mmCIF file of C-alpha atoms in Angstrom:
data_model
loop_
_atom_site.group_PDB
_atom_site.id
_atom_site.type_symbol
_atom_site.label_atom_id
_atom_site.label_comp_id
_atom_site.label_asym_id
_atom_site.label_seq_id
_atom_site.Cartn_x
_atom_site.Cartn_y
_atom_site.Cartn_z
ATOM 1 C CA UNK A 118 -20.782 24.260 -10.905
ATOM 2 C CA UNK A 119 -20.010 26.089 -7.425
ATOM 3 C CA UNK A 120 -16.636 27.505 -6.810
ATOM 4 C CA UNK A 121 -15.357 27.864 -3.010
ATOM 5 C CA UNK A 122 -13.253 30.998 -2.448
ATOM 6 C CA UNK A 123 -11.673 29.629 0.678
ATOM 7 C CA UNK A 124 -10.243 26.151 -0.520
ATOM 8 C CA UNK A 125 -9.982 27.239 -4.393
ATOM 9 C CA UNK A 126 -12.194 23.900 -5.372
ATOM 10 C CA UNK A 127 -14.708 23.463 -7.835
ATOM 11 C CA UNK A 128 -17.275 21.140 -7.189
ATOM 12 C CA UNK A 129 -21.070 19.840 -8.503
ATOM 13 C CA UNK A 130 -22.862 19.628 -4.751
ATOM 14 C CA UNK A 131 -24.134 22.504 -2.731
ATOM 15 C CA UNK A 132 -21.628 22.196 -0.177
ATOM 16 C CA UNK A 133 -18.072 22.543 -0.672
ATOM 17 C CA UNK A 134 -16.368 18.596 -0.391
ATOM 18 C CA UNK A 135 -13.281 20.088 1.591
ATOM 19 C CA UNK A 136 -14.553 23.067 4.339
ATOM 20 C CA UNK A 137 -18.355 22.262 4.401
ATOM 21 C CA UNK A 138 -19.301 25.881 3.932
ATOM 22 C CA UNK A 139 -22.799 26.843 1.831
ATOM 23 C CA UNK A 140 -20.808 30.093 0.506
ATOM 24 C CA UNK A 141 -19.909 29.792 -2.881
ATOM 25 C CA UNK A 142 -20.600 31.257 -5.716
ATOM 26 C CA UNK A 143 -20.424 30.518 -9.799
ATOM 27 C CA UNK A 144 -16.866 30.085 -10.884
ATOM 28 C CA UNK A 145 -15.211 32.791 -13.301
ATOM 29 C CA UNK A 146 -12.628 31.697 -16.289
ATOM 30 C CA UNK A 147 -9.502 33.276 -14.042
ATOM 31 C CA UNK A 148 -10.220 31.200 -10.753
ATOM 32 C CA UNK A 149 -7.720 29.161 -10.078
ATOM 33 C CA UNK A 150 -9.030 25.896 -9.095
ATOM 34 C CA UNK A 151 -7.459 22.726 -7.016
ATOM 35 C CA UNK A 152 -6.491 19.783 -10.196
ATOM 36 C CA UNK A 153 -4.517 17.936 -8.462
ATOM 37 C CA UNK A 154 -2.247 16.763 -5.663
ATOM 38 C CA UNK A 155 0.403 14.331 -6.003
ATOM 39 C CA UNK A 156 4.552 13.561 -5.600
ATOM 40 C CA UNK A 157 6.722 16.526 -6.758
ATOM 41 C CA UNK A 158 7.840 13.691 -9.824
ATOM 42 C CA UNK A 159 4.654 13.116 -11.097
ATOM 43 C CA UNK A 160 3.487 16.539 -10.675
ATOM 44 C CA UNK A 161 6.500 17.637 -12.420
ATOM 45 C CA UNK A 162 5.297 15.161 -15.335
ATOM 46 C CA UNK A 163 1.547 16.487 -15.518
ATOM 47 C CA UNK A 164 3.095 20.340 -15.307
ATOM 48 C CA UNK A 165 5.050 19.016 -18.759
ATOM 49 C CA UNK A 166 1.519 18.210 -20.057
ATOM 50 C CA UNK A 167 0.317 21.316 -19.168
ATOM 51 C CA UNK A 168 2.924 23.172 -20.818
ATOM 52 C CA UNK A 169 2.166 21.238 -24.012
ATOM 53 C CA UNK A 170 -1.243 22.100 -24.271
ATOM 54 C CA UNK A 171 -0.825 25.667 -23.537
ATOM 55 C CA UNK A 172 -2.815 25.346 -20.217
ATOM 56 C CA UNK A 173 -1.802 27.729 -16.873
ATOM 57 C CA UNK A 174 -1.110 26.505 -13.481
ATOM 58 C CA UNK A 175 0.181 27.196 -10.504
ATOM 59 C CA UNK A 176 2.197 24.650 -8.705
ATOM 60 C CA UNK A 177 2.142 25.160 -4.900
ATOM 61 C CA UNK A 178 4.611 22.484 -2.356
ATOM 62 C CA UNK A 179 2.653 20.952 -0.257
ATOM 63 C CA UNK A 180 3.774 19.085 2.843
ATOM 64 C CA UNK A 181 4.120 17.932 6.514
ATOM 65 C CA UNK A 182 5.445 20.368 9.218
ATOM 66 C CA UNK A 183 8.269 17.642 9.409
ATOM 67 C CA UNK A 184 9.687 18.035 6.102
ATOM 68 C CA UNK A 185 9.687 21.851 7.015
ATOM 69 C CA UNK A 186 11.203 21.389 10.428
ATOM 70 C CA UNK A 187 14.294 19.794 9.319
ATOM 71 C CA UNK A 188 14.585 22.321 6.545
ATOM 72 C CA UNK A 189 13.672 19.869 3.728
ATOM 73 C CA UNK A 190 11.870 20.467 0.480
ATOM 74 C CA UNK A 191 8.547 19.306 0.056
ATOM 75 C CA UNK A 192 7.560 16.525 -1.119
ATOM 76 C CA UNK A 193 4.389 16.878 -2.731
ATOM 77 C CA UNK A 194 2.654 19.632 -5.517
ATOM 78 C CA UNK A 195 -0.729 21.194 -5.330
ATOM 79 C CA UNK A 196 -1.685 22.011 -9.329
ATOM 80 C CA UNK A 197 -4.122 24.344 -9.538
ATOM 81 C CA UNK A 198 -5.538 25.853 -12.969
ATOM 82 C CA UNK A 199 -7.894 28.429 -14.233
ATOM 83 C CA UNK A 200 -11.631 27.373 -14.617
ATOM 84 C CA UNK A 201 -11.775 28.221 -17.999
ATOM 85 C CA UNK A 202 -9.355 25.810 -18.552
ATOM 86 C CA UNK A 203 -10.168 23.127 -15.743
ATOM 87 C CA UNK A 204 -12.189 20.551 -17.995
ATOM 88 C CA UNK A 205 -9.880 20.244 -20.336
ATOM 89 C CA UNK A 206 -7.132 19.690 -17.502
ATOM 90 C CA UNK A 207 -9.118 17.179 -15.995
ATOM 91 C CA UNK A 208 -9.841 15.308 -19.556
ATOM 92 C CA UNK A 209 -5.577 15.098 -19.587
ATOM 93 C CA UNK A 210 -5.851 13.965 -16.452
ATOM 94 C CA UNK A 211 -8.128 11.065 -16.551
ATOM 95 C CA UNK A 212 -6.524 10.479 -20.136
ATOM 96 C CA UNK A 213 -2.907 10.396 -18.242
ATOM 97 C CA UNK A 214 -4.604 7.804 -15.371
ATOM 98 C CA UNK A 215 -5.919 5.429 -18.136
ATOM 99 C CA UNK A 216 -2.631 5.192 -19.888
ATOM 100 C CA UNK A 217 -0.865 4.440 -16.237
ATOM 101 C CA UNK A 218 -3.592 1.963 -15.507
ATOM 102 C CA UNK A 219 -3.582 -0.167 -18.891
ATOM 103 C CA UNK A 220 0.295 0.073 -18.252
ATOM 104 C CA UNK A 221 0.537 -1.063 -14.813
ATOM 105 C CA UNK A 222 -2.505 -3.959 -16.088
ATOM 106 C CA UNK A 223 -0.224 -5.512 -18.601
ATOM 107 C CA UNK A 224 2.696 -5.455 -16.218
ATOM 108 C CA UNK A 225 0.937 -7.450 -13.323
ATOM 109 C CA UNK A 226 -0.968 -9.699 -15.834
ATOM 110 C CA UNK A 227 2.192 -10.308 -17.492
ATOM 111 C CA UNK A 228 3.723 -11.328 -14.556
ATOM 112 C CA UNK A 229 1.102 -13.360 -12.328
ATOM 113 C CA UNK A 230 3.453 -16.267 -12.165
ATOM 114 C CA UNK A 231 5.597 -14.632 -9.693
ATOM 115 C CA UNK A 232 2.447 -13.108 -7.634
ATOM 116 C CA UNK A 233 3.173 -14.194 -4.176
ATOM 117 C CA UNK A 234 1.897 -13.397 -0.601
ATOM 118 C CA UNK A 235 3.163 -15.322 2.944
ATOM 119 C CA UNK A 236 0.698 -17.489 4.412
ATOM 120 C CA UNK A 237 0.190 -15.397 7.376
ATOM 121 C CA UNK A 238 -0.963 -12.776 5.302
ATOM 122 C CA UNK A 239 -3.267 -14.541 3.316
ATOM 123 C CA UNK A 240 -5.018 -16.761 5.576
ATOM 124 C CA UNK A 241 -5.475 -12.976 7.877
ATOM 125 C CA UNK A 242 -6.757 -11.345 4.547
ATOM 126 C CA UNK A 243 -9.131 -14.528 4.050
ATOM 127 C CA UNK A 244 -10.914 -14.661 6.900
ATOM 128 C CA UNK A 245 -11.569 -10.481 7.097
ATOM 129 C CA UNK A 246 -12.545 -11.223 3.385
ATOM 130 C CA UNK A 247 -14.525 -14.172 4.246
ATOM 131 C CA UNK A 248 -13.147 -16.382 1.113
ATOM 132 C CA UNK A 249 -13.747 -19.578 1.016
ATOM 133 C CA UNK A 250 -10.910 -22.316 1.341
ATOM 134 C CA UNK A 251 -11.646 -23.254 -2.187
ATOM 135 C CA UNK A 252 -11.107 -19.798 -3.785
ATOM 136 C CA UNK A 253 -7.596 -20.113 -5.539
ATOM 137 C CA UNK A 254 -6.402 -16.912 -3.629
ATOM 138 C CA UNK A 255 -3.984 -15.827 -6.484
ATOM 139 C CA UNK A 256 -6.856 -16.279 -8.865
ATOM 140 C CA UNK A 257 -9.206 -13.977 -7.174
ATOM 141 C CA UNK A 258 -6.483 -11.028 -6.898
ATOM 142 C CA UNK A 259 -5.391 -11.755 -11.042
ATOM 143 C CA UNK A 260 -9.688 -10.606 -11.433
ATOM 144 C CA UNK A 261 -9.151 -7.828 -8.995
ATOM 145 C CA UNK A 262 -6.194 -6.773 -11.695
ATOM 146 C CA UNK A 263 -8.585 -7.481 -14.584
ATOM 147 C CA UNK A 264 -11.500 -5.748 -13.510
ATOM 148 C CA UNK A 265 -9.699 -2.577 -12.074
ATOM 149 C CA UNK A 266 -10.614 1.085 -12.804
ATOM 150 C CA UNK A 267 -7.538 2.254 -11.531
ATOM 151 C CA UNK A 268 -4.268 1.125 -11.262
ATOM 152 C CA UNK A 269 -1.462 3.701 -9.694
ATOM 153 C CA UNK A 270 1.840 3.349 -8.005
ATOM 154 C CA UNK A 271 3.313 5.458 -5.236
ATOM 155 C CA UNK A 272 6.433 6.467 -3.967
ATOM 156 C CA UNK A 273 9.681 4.453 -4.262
ATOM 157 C CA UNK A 274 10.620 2.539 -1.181
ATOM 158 C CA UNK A 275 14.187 2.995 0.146
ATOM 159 C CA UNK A 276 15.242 -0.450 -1.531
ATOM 160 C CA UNK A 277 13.566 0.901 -5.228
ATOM 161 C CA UNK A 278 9.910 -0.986 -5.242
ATOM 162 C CA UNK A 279 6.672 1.349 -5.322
ATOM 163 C CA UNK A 280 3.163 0.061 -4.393
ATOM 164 C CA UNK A 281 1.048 -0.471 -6.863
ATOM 165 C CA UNK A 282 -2.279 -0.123 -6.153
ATOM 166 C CA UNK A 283 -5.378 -1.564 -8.038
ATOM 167 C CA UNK A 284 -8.743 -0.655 -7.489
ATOM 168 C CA UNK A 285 -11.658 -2.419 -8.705
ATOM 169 C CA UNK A 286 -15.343 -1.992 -7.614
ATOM 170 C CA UNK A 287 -15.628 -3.858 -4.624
ATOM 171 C CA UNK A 288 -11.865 -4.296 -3.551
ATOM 172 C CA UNK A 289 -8.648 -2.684 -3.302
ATOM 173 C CA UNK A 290 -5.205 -4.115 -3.390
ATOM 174 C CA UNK A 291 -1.396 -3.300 -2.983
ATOM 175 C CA UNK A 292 1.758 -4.721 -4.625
ATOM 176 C CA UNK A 293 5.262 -4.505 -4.222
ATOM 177 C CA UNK A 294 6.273 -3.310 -8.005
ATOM 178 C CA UNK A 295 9.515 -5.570 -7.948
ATOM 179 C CA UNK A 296 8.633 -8.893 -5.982
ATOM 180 C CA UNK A 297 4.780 -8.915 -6.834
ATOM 181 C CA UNK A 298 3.798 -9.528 -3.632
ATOM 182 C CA UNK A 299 0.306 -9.086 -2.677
ATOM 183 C CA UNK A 300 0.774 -6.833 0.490
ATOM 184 C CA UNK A 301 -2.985 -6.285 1.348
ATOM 185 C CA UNK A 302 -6.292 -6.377 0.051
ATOM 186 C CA UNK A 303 -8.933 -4.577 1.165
ATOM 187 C CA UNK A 304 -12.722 -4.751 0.847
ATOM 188 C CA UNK A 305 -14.382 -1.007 -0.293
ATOM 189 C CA UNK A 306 -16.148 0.751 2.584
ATOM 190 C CA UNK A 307 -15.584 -1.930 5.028
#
């Protein structure tokens, strides 16, 4: 493991994933190392965690220069913990995700009657897809929600719905939490 002193990241490769730079060194148990980035709610949630299992962080607001400007808090949380406790933070993590995503699978599985998407929007996400006509459309996003890895919603819009994103090997796909509608899908690394 290589720790970089200038971005507080611990990482596997020989170059750090966020500056690029070749100077790192081993980690030590006290180095407080990037978990985590996420809404000020769910970090909030994960800090709870923390607490239980007797784990330090350090909770930093992170933000645009806009929310600053106009003198408003920030709306995100940069966790960062102490290598000596990092793989265990990251096990809660992933442990935290998989509960969220088996959640959020029952939800839209329970509920594929009422996936919907305008005609527009399909026939556009068809042809950068490349589906054929006789691919049932809702059918082929209910096995994107089957055969996802990671399911995760965002921020609440204005009117209360949150996108829900799936992610699956080859595609990713957004939801409106409250209507089900199929907002986009998108093929990976295309």
């Amino acid at each position: 493991m290589n720790f970089c002193e200038n971005c507080n990241v611990a990482f596997e490769t020989e170059r750090c994933p966020v500056c690029g730079t070749k100077k790192t060194r081993q980690p030590h148990d006290d180095d407080f190392c990037f978990l985590f980035e996420d809404s000020v709610l769910r970090c909030e949630m994960l800090m709870g965690v923390l607490d239980t299992n007797d784990i330090q962080y350090s909770a930093m607001p992170f933000g645009s220069g806009v929310e600053s400007c106009f003198g408003k808090s920030l709306s995100n949380y940069r966790i960062y913990v102490p290598y000596g406790s990092f793989e265990k933070a990251q096990s809660i993590l992933r442990d935290i995700d998989a509960r969220n995503t088996e959640e959020w699978r029952g939800k839209l599985l329970d509920n594929v009657s009422s996936f919907n998407i305008p005609p527009k929007m399909e026939k556009k996400i068809r042809k950068r897809l490349k589906l054929p006509d006789e691919t049932n459309f809702i059918d082929f996003c209910v096995n994107i929600v089957k055969s996802a890895y990671k399911i995760i919603d965002q921020s609440a819009n204005v009117d209360g719905w949150r996108y829900v994103f799936c992610y699956n090997n080859e595609y990713s796909m957004t939801f409106n939490s409250l209507s089900f509608e199929i907002l986009s899908v998108r093929k990976n690394n295309a």
